[in-house]
Every structure is written in structure tokens, then in C-alpha cells.
PDB file of C-alpha atoms in Angstrom:
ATOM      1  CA  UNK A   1      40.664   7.531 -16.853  1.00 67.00           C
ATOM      2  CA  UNK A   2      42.973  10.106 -18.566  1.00 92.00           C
ATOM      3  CA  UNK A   3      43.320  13.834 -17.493  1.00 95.00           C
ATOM      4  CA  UNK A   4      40.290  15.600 -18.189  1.00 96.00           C
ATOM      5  CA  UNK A   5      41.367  19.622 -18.194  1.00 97.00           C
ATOM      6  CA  UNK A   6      38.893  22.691 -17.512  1.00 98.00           C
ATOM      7  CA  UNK A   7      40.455  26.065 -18.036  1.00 98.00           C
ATOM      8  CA  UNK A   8      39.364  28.824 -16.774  1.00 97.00           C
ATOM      9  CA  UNK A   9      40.204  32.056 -18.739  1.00 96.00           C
ATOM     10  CA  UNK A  10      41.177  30.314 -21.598  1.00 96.00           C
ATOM     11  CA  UNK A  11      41.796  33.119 -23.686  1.00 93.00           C
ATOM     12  CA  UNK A  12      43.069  32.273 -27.176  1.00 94.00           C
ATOM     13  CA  UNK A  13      43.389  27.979 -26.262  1.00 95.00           C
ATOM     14  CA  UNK A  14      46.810  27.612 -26.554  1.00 94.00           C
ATOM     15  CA  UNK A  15      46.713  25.773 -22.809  1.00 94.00           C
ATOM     16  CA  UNK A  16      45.177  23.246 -24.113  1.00 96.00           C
ATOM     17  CA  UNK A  17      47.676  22.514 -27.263  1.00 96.00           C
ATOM     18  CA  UNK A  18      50.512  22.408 -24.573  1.00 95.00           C
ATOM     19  CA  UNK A  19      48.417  19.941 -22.063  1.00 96.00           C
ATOM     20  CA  UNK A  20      47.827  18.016 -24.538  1.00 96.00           C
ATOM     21  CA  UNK A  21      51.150  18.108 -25.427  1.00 95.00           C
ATOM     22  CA  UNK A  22      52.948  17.423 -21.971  1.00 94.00           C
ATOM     23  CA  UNK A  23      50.220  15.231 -20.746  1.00 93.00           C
ATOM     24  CA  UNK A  24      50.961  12.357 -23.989  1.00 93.00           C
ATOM     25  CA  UNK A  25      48.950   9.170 -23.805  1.00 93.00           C
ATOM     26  CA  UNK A  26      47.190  10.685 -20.081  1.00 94.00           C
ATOM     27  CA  UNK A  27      45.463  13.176 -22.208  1.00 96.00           C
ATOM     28  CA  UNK A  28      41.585  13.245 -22.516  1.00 96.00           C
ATOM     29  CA  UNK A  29      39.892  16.040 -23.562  1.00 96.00           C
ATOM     30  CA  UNK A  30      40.009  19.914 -22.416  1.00 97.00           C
ATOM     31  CA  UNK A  31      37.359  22.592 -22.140  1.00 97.00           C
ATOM     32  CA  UNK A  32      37.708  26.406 -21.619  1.00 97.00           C
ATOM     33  CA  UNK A  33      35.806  29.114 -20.077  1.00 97.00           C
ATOM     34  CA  UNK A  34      35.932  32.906 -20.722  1.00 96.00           C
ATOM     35  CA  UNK A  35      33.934  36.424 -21.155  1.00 95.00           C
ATOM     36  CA  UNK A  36      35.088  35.942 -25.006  1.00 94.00           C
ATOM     37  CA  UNK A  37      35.916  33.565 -27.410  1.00 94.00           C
ATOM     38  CA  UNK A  38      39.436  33.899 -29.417  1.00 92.00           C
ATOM     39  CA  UNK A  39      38.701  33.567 -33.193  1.00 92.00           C
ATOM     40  CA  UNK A  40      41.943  31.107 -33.106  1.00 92.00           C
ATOM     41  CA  UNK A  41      40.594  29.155 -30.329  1.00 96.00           C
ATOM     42  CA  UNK A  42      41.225  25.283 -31.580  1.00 95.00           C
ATOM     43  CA  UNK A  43      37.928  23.537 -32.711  1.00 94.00           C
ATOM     44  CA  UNK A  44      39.069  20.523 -31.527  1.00 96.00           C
ATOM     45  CA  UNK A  45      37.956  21.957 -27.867  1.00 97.00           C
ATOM     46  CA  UNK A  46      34.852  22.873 -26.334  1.00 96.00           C
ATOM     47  CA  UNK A  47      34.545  26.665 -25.255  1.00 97.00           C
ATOM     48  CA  UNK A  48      32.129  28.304 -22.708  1.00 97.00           C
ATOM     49  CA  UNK A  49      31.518  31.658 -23.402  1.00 96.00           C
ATOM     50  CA  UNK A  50      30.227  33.059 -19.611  1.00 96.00           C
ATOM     51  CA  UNK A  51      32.172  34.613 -16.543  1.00 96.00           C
ATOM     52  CA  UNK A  52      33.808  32.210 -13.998  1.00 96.00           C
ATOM     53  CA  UNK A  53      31.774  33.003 -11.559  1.00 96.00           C
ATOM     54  CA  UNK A  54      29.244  31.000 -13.386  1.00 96.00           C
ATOM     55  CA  UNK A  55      31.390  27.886 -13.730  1.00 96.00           C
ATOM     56  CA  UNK A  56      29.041  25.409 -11.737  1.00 94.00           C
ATOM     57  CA  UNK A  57      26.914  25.263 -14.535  1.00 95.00           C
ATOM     58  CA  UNK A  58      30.061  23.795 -16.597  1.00 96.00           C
ATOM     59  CA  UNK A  59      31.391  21.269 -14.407  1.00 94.00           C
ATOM     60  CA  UNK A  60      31.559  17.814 -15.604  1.00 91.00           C
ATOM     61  CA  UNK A  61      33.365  14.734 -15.203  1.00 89.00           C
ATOM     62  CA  UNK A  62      36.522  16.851 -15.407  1.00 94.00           C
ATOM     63  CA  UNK A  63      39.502  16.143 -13.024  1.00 94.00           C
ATOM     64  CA  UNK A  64      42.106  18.688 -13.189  1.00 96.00           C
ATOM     65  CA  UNK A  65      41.110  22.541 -13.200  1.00 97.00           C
ATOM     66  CA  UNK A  66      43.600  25.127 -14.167  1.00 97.00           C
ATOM     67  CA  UNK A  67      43.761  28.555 -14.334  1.00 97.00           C
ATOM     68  CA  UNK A  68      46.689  31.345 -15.755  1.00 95.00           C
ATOM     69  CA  UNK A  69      46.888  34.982 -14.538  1.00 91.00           C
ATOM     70  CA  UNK A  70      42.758  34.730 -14.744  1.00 94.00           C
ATOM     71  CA  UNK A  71      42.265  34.466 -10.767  1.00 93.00           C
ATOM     72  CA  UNK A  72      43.316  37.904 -10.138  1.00 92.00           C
ATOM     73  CA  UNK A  73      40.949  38.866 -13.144  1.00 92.00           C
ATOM     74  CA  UNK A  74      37.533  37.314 -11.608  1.00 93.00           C
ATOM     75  CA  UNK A  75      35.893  39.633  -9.254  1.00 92.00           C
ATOM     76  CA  UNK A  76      34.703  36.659  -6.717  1.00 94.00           C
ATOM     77  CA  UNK A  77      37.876  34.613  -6.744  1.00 94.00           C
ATOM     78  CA  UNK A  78      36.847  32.779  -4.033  1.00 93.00           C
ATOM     79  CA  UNK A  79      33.528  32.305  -4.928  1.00 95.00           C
ATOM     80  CA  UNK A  80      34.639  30.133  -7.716  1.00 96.00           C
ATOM     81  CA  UNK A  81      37.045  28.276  -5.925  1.00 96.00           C
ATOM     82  CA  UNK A  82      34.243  26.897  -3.213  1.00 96.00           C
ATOM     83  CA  UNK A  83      32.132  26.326  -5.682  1.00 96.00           C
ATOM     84  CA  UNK A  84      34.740  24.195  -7.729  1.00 96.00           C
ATOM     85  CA  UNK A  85      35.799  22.524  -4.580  1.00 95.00           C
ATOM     86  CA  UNK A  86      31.977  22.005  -3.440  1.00 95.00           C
ATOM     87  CA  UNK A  87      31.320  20.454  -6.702  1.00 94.00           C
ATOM     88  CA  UNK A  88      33.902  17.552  -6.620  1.00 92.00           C
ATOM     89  CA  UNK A  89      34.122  16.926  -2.995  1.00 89.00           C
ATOM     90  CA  UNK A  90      30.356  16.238  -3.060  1.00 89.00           C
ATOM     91  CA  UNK A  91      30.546  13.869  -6.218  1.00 87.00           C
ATOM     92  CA  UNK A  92      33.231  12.128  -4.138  1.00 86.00           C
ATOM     93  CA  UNK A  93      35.552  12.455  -6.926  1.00 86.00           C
ATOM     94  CA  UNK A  94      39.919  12.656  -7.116  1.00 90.00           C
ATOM     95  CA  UNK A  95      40.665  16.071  -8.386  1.00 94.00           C
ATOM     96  CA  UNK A  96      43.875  18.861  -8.540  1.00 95.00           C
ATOM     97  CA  UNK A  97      42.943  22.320  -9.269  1.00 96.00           C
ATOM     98  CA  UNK A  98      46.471  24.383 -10.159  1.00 96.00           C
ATOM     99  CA  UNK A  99      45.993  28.025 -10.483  1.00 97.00           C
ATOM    100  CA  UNK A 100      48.861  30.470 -11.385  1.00 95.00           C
ATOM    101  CA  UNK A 101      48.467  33.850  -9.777  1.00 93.00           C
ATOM    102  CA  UNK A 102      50.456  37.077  -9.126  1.00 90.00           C
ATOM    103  CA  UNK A 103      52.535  37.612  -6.494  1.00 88.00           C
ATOM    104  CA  UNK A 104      52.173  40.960  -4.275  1.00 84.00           C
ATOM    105  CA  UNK A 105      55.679  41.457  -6.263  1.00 83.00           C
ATOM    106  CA  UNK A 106      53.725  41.412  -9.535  1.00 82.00           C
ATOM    107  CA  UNK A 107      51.661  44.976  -8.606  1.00 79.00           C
ATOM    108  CA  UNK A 108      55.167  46.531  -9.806  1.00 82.00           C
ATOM    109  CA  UNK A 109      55.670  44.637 -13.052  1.00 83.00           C
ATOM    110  CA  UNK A 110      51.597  44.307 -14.593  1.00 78.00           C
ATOM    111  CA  UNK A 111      51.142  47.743 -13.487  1.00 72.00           C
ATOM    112  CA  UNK A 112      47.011  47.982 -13.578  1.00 68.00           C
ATOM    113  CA  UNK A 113      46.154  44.462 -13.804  1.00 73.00           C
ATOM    114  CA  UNK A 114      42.834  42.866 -12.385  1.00 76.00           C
ATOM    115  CA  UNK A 115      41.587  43.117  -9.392  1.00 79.00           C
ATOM    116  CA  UNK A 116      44.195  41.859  -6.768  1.00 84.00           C
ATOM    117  CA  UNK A 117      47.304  40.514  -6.328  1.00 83.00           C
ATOM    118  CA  UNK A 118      48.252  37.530  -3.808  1.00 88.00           C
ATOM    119  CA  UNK A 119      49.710  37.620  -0.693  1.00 88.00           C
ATOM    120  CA  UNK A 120      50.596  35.007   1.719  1.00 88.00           C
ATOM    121  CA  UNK A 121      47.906  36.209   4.099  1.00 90.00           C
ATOM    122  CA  UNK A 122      45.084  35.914   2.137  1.00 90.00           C
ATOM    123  CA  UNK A 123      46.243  32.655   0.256  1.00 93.00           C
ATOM    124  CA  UNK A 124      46.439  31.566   3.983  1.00 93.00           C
ATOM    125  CA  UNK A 125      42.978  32.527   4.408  1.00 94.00           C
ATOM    126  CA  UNK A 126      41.486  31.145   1.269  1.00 94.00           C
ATOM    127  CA  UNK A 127      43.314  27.630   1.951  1.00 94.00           C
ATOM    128  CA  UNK A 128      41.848  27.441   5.736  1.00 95.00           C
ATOM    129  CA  UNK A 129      38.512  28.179   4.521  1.00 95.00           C
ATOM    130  CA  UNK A 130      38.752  25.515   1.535  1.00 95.00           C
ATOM    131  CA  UNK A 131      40.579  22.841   4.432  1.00 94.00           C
ATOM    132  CA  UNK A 132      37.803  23.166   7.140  1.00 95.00           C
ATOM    133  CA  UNK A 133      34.695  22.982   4.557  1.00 95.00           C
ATOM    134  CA  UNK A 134      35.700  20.275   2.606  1.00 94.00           C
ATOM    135  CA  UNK A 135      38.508  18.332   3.830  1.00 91.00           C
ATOM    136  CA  UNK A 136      40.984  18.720   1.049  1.00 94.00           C
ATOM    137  CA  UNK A 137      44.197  19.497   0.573  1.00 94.00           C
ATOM    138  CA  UNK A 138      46.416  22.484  -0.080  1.00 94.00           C
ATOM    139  CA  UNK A 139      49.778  23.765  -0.942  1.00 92.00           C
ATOM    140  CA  UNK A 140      50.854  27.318  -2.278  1.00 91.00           C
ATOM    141  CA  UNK A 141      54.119  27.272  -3.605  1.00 88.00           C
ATOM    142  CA  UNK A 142      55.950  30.180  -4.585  1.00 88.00           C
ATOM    143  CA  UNK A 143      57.472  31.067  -7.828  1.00 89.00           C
ATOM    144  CA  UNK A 144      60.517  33.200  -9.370  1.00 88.00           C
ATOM    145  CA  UNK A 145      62.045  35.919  -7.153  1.00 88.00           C
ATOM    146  CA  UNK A 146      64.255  38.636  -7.427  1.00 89.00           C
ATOM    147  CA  UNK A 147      65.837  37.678 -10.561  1.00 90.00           C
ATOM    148  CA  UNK A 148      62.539  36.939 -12.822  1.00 89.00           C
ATOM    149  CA  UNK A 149      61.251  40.278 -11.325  1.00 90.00           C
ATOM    150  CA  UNK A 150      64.269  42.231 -12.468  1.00 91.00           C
ATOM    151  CA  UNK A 151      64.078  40.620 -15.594  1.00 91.00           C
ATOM    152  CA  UNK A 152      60.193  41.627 -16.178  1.00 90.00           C
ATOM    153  CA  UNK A 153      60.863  44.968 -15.412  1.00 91.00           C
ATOM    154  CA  UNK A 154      63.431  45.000 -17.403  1.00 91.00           C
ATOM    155  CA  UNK A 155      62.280  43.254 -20.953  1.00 89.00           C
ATOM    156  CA  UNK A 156      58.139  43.363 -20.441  1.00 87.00           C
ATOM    157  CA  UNK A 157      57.144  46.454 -18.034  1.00 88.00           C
ATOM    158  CA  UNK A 158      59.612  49.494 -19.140  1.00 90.00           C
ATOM    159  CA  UNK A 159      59.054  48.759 -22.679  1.00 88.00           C
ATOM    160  CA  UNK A 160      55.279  48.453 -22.387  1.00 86.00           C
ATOM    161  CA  UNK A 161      55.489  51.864 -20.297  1.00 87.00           C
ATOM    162  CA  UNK A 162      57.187  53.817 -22.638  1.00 87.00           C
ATOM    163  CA  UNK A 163      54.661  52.495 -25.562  1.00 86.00           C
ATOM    164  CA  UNK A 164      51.093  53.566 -23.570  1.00 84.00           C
ATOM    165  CA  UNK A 165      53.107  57.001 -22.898  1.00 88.00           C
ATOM    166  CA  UNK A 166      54.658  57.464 -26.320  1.00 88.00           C
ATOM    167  CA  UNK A 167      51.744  55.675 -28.262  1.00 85.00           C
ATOM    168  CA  UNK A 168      54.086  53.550 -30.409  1.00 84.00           C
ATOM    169  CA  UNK A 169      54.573  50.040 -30.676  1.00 82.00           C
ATOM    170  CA  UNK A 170      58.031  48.481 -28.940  1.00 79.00           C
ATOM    171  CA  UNK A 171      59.271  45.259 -29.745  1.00 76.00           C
ATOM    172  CA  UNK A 172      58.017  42.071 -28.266  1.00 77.00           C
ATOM    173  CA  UNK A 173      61.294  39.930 -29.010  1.00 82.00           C
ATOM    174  CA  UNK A 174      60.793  38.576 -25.350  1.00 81.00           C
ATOM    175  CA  UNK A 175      57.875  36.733 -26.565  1.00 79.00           C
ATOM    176  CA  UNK A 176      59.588  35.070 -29.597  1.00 82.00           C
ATOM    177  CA  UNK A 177      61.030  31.991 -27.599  1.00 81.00           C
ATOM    178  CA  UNK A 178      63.979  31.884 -30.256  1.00 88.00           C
ATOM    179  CA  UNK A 179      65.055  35.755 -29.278  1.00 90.00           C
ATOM    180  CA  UNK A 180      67.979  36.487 -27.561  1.00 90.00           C
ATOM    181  CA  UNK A 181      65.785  38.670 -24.792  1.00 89.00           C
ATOM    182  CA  UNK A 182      63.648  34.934 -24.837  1.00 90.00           C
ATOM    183  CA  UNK A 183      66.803  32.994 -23.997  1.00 91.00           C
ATOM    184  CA  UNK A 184      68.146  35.528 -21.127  1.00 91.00           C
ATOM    185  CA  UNK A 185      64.119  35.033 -19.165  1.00 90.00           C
ATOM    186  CA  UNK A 186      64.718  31.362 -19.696  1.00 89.00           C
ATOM    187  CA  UNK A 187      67.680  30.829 -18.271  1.00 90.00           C
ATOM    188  CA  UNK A 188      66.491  33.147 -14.969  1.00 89.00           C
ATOM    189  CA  UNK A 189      63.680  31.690 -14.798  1.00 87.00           C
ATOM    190  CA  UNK A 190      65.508  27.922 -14.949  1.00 87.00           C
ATOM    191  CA  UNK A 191      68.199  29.754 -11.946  1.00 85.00           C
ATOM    192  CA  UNK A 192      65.008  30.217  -9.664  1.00 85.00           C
ATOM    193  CA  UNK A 193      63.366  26.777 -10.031  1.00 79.00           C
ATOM    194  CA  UNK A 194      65.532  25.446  -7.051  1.00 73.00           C
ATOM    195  CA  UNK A 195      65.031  28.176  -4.485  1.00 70.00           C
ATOM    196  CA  UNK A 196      62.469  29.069  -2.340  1.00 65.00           C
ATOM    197  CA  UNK A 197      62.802  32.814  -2.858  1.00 67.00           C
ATOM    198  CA  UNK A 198      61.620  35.353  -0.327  1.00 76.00           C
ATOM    199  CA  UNK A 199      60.201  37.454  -3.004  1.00 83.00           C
ATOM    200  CA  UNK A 200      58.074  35.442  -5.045  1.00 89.00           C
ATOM    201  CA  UNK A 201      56.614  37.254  -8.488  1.00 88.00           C
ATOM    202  CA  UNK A 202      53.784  34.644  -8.768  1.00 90.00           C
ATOM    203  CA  UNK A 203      52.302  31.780  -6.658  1.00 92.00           C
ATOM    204  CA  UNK A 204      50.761  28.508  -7.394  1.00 92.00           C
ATOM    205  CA  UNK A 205      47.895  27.346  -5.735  1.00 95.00           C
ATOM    206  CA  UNK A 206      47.269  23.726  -5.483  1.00 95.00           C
ATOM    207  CA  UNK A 207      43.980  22.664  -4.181  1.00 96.00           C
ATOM    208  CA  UNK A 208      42.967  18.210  -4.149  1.00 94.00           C
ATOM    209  CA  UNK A 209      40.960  15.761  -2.872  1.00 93.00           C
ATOM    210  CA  UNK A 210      42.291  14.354   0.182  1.00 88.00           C
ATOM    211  CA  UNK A 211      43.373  10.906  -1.577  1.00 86.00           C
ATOM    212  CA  UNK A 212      46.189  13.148  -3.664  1.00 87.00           C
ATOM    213  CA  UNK A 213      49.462  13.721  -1.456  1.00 83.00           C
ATOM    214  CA  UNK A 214      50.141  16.878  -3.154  1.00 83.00           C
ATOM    215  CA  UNK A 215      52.844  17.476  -0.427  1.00 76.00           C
ATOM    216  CA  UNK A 216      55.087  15.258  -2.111  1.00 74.00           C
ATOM    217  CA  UNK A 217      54.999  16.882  -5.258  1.00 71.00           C
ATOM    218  CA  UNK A 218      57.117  19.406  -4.185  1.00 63.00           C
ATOM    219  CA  UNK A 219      60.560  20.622  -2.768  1.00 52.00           C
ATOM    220  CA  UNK A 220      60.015  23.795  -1.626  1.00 48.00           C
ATOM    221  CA  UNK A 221      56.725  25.410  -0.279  1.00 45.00           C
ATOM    222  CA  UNK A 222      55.329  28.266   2.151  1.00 44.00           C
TER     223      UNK A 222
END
């Protein structure tokens, strides 16, 4: 019935232009949850303004969940994720959650960012919890590696370093996807998409109902 997207830590709504983008004629609607409301967020979207640990009260008829760097930012991550995966399994409904979350790696390059950062232990933990009380299934695949972190450190961290100790602005040409700095991340970042590096900077974790294979969605995973 079309891919019906809940974000959580929406931010300023961009997600949703580029779901809606890549998604084409699967598209249905998306919704987005935060602590605050962007005054650019698109008002062709619903917003919820509350924390995620809340999100029960906002779950719907959606189908695909998604989160970006906002995991490591909610103080009950796991909290939310049981009650997101109580929600559907007891509807009886198909669903993929994707969350994108920091890497232990990523301590070094966000400097002091949330509350955690991932590891393979406790992503091991949080998936055997998630597999034993509802019956679903899980993957957490690992993304970039050495040469994406060298790259942050590199383009993103030092320069946004020296600005909080200097107080003065540095240039964000890395964010400007026509930028020279831009094209250099890209093509790293493109280098690492076929390895299973030992050194991830970020992980995703992939949480579904037991009728999606999500095993066969990918290559490479840990």
C-alpha cells in the first residue's frame, strides 16, 4: 500500500523530500518527530513536536521507521525501539525500521555528541532482546571505515575544532555537494561501499517483521 515513513528526529524535514524522492510511485506519506520544529520544515508533512521516547502515542498505520544520528541522541534508545517493535508485531503488521547510528569510531570525529556511541556488543544485545520478545528480524551492517574516518577528521572535525577554540566561523565547503572537499567524501565514501571494514564509523540497524528477508538485502554484514 505504498511506503508510509515515520522519522524520528526529523530535524529540519529534508528526509522526507529525499524519500519521497528515491521512493517514486512507492511513496505515501511521511511524518516526523522531534523536541523542536524547524521553521523550514515542509508543510506538506505532518510534524510531532514531543521526545521519542513518547513515540507510541504517534504510531499509525506507518510501515517503515527511520532514524539519522538521532538514536545516540534519545536517552532510552532502547526504550523506543521495544516499544516501536511492540507496536507492529502486535498489530500483526510487515514493517522495516532502518536507523543510522555512530560507530564507537565516531566518539573521535563528533567529539561531544549525545549520549552513546555503538558498539558491536551492545547492538548484539539490543538485537537478542528485540529477536526473543518479538520474533523479528535483525541485521546490523556496518558502514565506512578507515578512509571516511580520515576524511571526517580531516574536512568536518579539525575545522569545527579550531572554530569552538578560536570563536570564528570556518568554511563548510564539505557540505556544498558541488565543492571540491564534497567530491573528495564522495568518492571515499563510494571506495567503502564494497567492503566490510573492520573499523566501521557508523552502523545501520535493520529491525522487520519476520515475513521481510532482510538478510538478502545485503552483501556484507556483522
Amino acid at each position: 500500500n505504498g511506503l508510509k515513513f515515520f522519522d524520528i528526529g526529523c530535524g529540519n524535514g529534508n528526509h522526507g523530500i529525499i524519500l519521497k524522492k528515491i521512493s517514486g510511485d512507492g511513496f505515501h506519506s511521511y511524518e516526523g518527530l522531534d523536541i523542536y520544529k524547524d521553521k523550514n520544515f515542509p508543510k506538506e508533512f505532518a510534524h510531532f513536536l514531543d521526545k521519542a521516547e513518547n513515540i507510541k502515542k504517534y504510531l499509525n498505520n506507518h510501515n517503515c521507521i527511520v532514524s539519522q544520528s538521532a538514536l545516540e541522541h534519545i536517552e532510552f534508545d532502547d526504550l523506543v525501539l521495544h516499544q516501536i517493535t511492540k507496536y507492529y508485531n502486535f498489530k500483526n503488521k510487515d514493517f522495516i525500521q532502518i536507523h543510522l547510528i555512530p560507530a564507537q569510531a565516531s566518539l573521535f570525529l563528533y567529539l561531544w555528541h549525545g549520549w552513546r556511541q555503538y558498539s558491536k556488543k551492545n547492538l548484539g544485545r539490543i538485537s537478542e532482546k528485540l529477536i526473543n520478545n518479538y520474533q523479528v528480524n535483525v541485521a546490523v551492517v556496518p558502514l565506512g571505515g578507515i578512509r571516511s574516518f580520515i576524511r571526517h577528521l580531516i574536512h568536518i572535525t579539525l575545522p569545527n575544532l579550531i572554530s569552538i577554540i578560536t570563536k570564528k566561523n570556518v568554511s563548510n565547503d564539505w557540505d556544498d555537494s558541488e565543492s571540491k572537499t564534497s567530491k573528495i567524501i564522495r568518492r571515499t565514501v563510494f571506495k567503502e561501499l564494497k567492503t566490510n571494514d573492520l573499523i566501521p564509523t557508523f552502523w545501520a540497524l535493520i529491525i522487520s517483521s519476520k515475513e521481510i528477508n532482510i538478510d538478502n538485502l545485503f552483501h556484507s554484514k556483522s
